[in-house]
Short mmCIF file of N, CA and C in Angstrom, two decimals:
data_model
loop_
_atom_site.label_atom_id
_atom_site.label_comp_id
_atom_site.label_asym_id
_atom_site.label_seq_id
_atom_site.Cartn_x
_atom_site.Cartn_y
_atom_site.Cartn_z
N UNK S 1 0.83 -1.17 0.00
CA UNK S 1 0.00 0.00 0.00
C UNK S 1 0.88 1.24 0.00
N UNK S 2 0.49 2.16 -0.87
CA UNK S 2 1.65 3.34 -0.84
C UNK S 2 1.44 4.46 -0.03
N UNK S 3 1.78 5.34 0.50
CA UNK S 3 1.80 6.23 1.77
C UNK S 3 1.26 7.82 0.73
N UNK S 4 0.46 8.64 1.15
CA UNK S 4 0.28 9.86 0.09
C UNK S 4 0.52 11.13 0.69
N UNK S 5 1.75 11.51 0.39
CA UNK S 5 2.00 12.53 1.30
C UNK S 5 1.90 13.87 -0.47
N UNK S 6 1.04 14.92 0.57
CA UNK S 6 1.15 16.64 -0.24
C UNK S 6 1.38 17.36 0.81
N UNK S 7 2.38 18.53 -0.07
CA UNK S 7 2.93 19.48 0.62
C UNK S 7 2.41 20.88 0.18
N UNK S 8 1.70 21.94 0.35
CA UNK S 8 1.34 22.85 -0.23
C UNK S 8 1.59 24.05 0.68
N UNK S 9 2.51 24.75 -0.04
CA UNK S 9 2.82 26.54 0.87
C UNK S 9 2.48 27.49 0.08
N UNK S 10 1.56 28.00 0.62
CA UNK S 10 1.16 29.06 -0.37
C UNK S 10 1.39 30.61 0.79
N UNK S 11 1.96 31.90 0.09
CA UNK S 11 1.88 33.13 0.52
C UNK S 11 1.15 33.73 -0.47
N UNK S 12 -0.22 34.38 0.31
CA UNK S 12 -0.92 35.60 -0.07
C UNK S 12 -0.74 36.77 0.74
N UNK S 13 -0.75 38.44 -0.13
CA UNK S 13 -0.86 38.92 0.41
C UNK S 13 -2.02 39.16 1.10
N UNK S 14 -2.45 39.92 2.34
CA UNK S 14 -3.42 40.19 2.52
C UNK S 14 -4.78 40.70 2.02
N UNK S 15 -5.27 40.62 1.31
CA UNK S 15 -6.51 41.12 0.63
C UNK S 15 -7.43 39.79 0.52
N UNK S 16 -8.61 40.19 0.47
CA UNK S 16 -9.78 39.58 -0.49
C UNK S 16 -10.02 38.96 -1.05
N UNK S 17 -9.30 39.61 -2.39
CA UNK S 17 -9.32 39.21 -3.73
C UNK S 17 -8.87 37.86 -3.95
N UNK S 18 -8.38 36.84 -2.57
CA UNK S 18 -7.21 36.24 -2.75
C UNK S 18 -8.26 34.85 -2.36
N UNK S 19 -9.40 35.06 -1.42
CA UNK S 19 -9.96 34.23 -0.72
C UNK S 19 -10.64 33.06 -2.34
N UNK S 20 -11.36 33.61 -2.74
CA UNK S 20 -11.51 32.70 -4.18
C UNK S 20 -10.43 32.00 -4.70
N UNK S 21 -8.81 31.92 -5.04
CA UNK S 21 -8.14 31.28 -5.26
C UNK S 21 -8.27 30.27 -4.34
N UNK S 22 -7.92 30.59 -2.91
CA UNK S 22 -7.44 29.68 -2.23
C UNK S 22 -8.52 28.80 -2.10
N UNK S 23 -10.07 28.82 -1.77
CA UNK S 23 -10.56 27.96 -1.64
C UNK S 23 -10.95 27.28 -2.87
N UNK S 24 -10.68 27.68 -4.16
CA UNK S 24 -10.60 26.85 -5.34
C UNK S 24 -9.58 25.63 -5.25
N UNK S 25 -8.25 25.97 -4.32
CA UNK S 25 -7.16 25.19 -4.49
C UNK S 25 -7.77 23.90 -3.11
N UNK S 26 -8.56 24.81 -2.27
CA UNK S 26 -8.60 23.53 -1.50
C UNK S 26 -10.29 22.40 -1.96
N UNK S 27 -10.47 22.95 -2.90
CA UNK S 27 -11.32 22.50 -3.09
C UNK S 27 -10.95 21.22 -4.50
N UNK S 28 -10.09 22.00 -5.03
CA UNK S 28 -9.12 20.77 -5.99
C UNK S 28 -7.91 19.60 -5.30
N UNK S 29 -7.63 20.53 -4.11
CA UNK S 29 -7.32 19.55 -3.59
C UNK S 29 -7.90 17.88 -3.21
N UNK S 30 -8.75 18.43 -2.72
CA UNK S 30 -9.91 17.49 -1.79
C UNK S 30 -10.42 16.41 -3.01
N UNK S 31 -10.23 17.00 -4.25
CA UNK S 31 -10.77 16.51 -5.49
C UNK S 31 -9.59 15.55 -5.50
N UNK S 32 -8.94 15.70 -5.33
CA UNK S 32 -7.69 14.96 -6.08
C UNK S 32 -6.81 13.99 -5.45
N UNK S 33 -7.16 13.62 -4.17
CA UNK S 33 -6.63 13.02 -2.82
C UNK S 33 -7.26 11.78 -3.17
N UNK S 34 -6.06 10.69 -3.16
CA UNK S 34 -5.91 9.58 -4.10
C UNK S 34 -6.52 8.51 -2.48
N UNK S 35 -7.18 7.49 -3.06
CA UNK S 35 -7.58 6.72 -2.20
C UNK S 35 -8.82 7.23 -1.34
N UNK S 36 -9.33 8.48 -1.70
CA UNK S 36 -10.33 8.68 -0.73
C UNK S 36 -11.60 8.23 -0.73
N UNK S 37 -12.32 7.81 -0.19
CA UNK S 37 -13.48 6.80 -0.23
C UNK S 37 -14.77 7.41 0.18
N UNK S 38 -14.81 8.78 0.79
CA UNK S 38 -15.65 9.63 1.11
C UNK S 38 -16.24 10.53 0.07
N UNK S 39 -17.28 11.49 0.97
CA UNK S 39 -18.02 12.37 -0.45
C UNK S 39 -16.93 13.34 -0.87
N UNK S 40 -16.52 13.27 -1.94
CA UNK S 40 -15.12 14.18 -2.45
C UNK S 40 -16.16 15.49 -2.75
N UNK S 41 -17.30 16.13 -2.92
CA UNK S 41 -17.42 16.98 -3.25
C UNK S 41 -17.87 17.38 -2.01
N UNK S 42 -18.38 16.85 -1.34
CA UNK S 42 -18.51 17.29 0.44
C UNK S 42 -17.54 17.59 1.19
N UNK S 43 -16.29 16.91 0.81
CA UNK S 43 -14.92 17.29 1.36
C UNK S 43 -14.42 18.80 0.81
N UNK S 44 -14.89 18.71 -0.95
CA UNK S 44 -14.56 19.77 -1.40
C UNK S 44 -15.03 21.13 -1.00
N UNK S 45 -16.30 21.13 -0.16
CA UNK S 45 -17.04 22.32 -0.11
C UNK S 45 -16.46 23.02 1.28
N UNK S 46 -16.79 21.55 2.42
CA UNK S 46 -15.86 21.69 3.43
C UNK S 46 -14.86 22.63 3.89
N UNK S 47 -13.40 21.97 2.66
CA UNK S 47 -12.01 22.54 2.98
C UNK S 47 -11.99 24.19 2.35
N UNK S 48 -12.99 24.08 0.70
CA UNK S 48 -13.38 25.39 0.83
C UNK S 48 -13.57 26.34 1.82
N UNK S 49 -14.97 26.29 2.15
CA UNK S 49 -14.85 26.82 3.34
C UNK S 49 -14.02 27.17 4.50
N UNK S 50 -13.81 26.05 5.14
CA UNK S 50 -13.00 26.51 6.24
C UNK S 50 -11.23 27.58 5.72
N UNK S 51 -11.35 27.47 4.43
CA UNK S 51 -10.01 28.14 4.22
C UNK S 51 -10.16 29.54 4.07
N UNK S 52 -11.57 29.68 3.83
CA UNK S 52 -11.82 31.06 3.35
C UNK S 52 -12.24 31.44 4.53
N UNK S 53 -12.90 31.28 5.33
CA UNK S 53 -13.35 31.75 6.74
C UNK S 53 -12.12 32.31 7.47
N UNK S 54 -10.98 30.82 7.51
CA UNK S 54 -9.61 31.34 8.28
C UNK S 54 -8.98 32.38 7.91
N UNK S 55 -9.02 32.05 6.35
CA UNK S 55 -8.38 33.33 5.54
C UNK S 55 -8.66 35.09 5.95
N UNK S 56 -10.15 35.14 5.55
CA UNK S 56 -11.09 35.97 6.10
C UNK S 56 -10.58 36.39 7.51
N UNK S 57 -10.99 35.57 8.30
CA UNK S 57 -10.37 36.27 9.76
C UNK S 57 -8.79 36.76 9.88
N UNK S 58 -8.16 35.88 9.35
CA UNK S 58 -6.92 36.46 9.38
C UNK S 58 -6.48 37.93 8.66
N UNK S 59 -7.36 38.19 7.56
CA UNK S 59 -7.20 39.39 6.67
C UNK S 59 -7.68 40.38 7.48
N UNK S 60 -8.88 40.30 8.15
CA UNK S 60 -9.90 41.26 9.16
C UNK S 60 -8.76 41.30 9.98
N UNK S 61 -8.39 40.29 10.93
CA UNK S 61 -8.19 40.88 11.95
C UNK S 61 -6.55 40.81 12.48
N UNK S 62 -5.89 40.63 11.70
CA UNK S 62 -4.33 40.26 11.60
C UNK S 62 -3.36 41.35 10.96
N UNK S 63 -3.74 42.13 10.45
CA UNK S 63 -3.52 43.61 10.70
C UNK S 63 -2.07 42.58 9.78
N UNK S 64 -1.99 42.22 9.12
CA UNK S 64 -0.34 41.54 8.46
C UNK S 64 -0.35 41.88 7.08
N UNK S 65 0.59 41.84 6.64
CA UNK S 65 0.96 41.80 5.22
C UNK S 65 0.56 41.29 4.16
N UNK S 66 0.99 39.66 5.36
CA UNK S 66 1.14 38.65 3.87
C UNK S 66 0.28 37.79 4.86
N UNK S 67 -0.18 36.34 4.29
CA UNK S 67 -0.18 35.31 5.30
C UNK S 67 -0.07 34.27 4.31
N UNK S 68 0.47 32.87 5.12
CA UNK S 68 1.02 32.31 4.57
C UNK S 68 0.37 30.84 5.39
N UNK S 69 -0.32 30.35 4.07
CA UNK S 69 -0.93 28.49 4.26
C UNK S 69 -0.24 27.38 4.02
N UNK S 70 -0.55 26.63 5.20
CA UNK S 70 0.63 25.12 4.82
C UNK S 70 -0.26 24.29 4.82
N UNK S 71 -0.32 23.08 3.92
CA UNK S 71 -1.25 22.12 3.70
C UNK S 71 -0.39 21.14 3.70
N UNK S 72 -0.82 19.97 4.32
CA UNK S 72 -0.30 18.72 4.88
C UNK S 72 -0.73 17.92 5.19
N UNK S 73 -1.04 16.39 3.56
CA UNK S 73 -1.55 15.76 3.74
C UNK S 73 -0.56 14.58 3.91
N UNK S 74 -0.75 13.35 4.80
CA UNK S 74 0.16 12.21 4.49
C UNK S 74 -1.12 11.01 5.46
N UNK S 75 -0.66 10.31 4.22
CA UNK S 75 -2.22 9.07 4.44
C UNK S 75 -3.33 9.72 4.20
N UNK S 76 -4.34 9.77 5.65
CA UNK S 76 -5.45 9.97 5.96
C UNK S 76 -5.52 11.13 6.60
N UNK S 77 -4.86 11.77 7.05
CA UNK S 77 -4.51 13.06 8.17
C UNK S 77 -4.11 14.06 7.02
N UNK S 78 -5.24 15.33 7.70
CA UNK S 78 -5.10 16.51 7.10
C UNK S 78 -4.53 17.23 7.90
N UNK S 79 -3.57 18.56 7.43
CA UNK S 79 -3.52 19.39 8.91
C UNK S 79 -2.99 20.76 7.78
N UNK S 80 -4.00 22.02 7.99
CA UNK S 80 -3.99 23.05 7.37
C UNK S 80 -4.04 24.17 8.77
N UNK S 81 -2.96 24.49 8.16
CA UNK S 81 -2.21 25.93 8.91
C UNK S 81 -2.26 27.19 8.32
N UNK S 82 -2.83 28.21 8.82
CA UNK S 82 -2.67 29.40 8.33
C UNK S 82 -1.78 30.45 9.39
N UNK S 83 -0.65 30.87 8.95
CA UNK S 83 -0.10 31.82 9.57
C UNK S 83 0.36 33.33 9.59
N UNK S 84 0.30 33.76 10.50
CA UNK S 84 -0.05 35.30 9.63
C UNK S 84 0.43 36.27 11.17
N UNK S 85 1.24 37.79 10.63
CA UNK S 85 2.15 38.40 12.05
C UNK S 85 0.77 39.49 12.88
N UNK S 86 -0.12 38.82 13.05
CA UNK S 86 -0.69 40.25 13.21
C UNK S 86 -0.98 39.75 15.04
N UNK S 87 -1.90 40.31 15.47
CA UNK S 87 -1.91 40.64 16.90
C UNK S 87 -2.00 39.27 17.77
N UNK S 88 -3.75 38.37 16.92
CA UNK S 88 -3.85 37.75 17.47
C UNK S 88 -5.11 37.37 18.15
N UNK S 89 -5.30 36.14 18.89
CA UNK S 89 -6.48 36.40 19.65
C UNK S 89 -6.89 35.02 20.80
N UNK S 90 -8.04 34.68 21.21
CA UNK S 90 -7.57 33.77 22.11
C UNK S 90 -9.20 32.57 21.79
N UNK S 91 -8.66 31.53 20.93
CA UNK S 91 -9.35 31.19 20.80
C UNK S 91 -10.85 30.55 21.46
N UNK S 92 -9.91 30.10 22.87
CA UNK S 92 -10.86 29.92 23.79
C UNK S 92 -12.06 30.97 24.16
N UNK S 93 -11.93 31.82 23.95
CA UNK S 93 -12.81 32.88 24.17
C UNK S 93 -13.64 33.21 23.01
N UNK S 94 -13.72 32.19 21.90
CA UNK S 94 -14.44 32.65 20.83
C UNK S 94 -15.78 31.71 21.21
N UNK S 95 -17.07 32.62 21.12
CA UNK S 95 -18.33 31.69 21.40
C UNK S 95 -18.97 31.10 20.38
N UNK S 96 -19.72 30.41 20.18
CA UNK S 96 -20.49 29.93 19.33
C UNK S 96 -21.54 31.22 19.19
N UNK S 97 -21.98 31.38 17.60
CA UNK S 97 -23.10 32.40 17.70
C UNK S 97 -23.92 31.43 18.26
N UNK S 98 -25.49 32.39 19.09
CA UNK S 98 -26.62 32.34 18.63
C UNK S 98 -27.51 31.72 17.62
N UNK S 99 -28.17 30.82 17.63
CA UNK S 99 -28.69 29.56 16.49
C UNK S 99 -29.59 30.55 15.48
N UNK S 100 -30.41 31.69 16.19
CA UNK S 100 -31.06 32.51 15.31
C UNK S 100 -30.55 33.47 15.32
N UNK S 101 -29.52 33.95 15.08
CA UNK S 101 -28.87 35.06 15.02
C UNK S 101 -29.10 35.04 13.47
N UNK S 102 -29.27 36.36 13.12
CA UNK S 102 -29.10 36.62 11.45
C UNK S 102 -28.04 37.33 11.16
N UNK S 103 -27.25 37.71 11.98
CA UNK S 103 -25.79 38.14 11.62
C UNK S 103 -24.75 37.16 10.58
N UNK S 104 -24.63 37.88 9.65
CA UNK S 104 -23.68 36.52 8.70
C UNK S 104 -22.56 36.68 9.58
N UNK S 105 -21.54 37.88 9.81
CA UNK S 105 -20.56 37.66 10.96
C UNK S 105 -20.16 37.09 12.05
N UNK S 106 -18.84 36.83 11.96
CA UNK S 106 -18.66 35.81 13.54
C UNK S 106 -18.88 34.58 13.47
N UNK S 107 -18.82 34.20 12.67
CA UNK S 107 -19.67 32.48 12.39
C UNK S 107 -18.24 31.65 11.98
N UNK S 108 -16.67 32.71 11.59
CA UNK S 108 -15.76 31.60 10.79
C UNK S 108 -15.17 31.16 11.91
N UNK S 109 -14.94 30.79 13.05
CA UNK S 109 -14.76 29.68 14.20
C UNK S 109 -15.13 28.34 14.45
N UNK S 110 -16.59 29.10 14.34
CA UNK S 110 -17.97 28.20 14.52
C UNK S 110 -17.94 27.49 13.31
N UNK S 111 -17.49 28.06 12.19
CA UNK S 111 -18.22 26.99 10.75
C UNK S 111 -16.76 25.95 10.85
N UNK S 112 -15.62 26.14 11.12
CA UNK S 112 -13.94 25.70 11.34
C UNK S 112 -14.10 24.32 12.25
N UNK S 113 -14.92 24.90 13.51
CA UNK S 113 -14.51 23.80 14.46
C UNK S 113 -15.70 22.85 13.68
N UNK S 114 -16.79 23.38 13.51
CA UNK S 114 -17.89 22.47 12.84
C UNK S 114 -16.91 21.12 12.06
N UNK S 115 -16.97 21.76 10.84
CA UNK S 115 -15.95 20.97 9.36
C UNK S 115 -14.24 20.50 9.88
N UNK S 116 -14.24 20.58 10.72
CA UNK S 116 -12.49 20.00 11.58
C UNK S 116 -12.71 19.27 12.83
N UNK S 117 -11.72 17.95 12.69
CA UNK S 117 -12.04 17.37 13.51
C UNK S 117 -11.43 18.46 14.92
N UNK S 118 -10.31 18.77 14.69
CA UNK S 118 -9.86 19.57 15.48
C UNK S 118 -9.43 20.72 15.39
N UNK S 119 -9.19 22.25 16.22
CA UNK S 119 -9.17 23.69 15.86
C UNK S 119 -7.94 23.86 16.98
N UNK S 120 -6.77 24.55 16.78
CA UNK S 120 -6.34 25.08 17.71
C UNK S 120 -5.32 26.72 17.36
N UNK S 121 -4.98 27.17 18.25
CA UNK S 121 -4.38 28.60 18.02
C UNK S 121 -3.67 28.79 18.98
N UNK S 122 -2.09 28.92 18.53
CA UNK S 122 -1.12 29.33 19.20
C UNK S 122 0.29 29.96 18.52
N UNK S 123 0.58 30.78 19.57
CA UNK S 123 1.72 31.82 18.87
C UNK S 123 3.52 31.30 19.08
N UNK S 124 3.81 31.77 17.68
CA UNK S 124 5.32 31.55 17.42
C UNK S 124 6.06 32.58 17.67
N UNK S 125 7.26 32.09 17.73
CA UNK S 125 8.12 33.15 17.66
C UNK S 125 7.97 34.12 16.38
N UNK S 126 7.34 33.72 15.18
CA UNK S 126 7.31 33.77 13.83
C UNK S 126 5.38 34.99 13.80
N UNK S 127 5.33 34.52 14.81
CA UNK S 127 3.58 35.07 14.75
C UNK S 127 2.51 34.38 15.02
N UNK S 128 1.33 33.76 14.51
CA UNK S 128 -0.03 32.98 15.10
C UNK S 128 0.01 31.80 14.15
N UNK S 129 -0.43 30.50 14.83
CA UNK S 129 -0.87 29.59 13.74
C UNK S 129 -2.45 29.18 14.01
N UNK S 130 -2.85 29.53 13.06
CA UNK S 130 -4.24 28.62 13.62
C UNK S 130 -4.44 26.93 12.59
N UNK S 131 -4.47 26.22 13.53
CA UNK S 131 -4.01 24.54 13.05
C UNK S 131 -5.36 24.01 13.31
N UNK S 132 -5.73 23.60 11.53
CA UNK S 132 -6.98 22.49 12.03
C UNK S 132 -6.36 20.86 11.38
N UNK S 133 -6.92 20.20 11.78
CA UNK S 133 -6.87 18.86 11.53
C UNK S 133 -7.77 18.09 11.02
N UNK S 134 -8.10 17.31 10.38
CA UNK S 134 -9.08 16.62 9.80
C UNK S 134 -8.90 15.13 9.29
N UNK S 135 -9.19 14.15 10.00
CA UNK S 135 -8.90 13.06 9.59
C UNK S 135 -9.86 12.45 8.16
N UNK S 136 -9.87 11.84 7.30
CA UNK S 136 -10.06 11.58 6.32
C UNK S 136 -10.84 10.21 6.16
N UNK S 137 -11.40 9.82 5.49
CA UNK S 137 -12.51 8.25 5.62
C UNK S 137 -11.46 8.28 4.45
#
């Protein structure tokens, strides 16, 4: 059985304009992940998402330049990192919205931890990583 390791580093600068690439790429990714036995277009919408949400927050509120995504697949284990120099924040303290809230805001935590098996956030010498994980069927 062969082992499937991808490596993907991508630097964007900070803007917008940028969030449509990237979740195109994770969405081809997800397409293209050899051996996977799950809904590939459910995966695809998924990693979409959660990249653009992270992205998103990081552009809002990271006050940075550039930021810079590491994608890291080997086997079954996903683990997507976004890192970026800006202030920061504490994840534990982020709440779940409100179920009827009609605010579209505030929700990219909530939609992250949803679609990941796991969410975490901690700072480098280098600046913030926010690390999700996702194991794979």
């Amino acid at each position: 059985m062969s082992r499937t390791t991808i490596d993907l580093e991508i630097v964007i600068p900070t803007h917008t304009r940028y969030l449509g690439m990237i979740g195109n790429i994770a969405e081809e990714l997800a397409k293209g992940i050899p051996d996977f036995s799950g809904d590939r277009e459910a995966l695809a919408y998924d990693l979409n998402l959660v990249l653009t949400e992270a992205l998103a927050n990081a552009i809002e509120h990271a006050s940075a330049e550039t930021i810079r995504i590491s994608i890291h697949l080997e086997d079954k284990n996903l683990r997507i990192q976004v890192h970026d120099r800006g202030g920061g924040f504490d994840l534990k303290q982020v709440q779940c919205p409100e179920p009827d809230a009609l605010c579209e805001r505030g929700r990219g935590i909530f939609l992250i931890r949803t679609f990941m098996d796991s969410v975490d956030y901690h700072k480098t010498a280098n600046g913030n990583v926010l690390e999700m994980h996702k194991r794979l069927a």
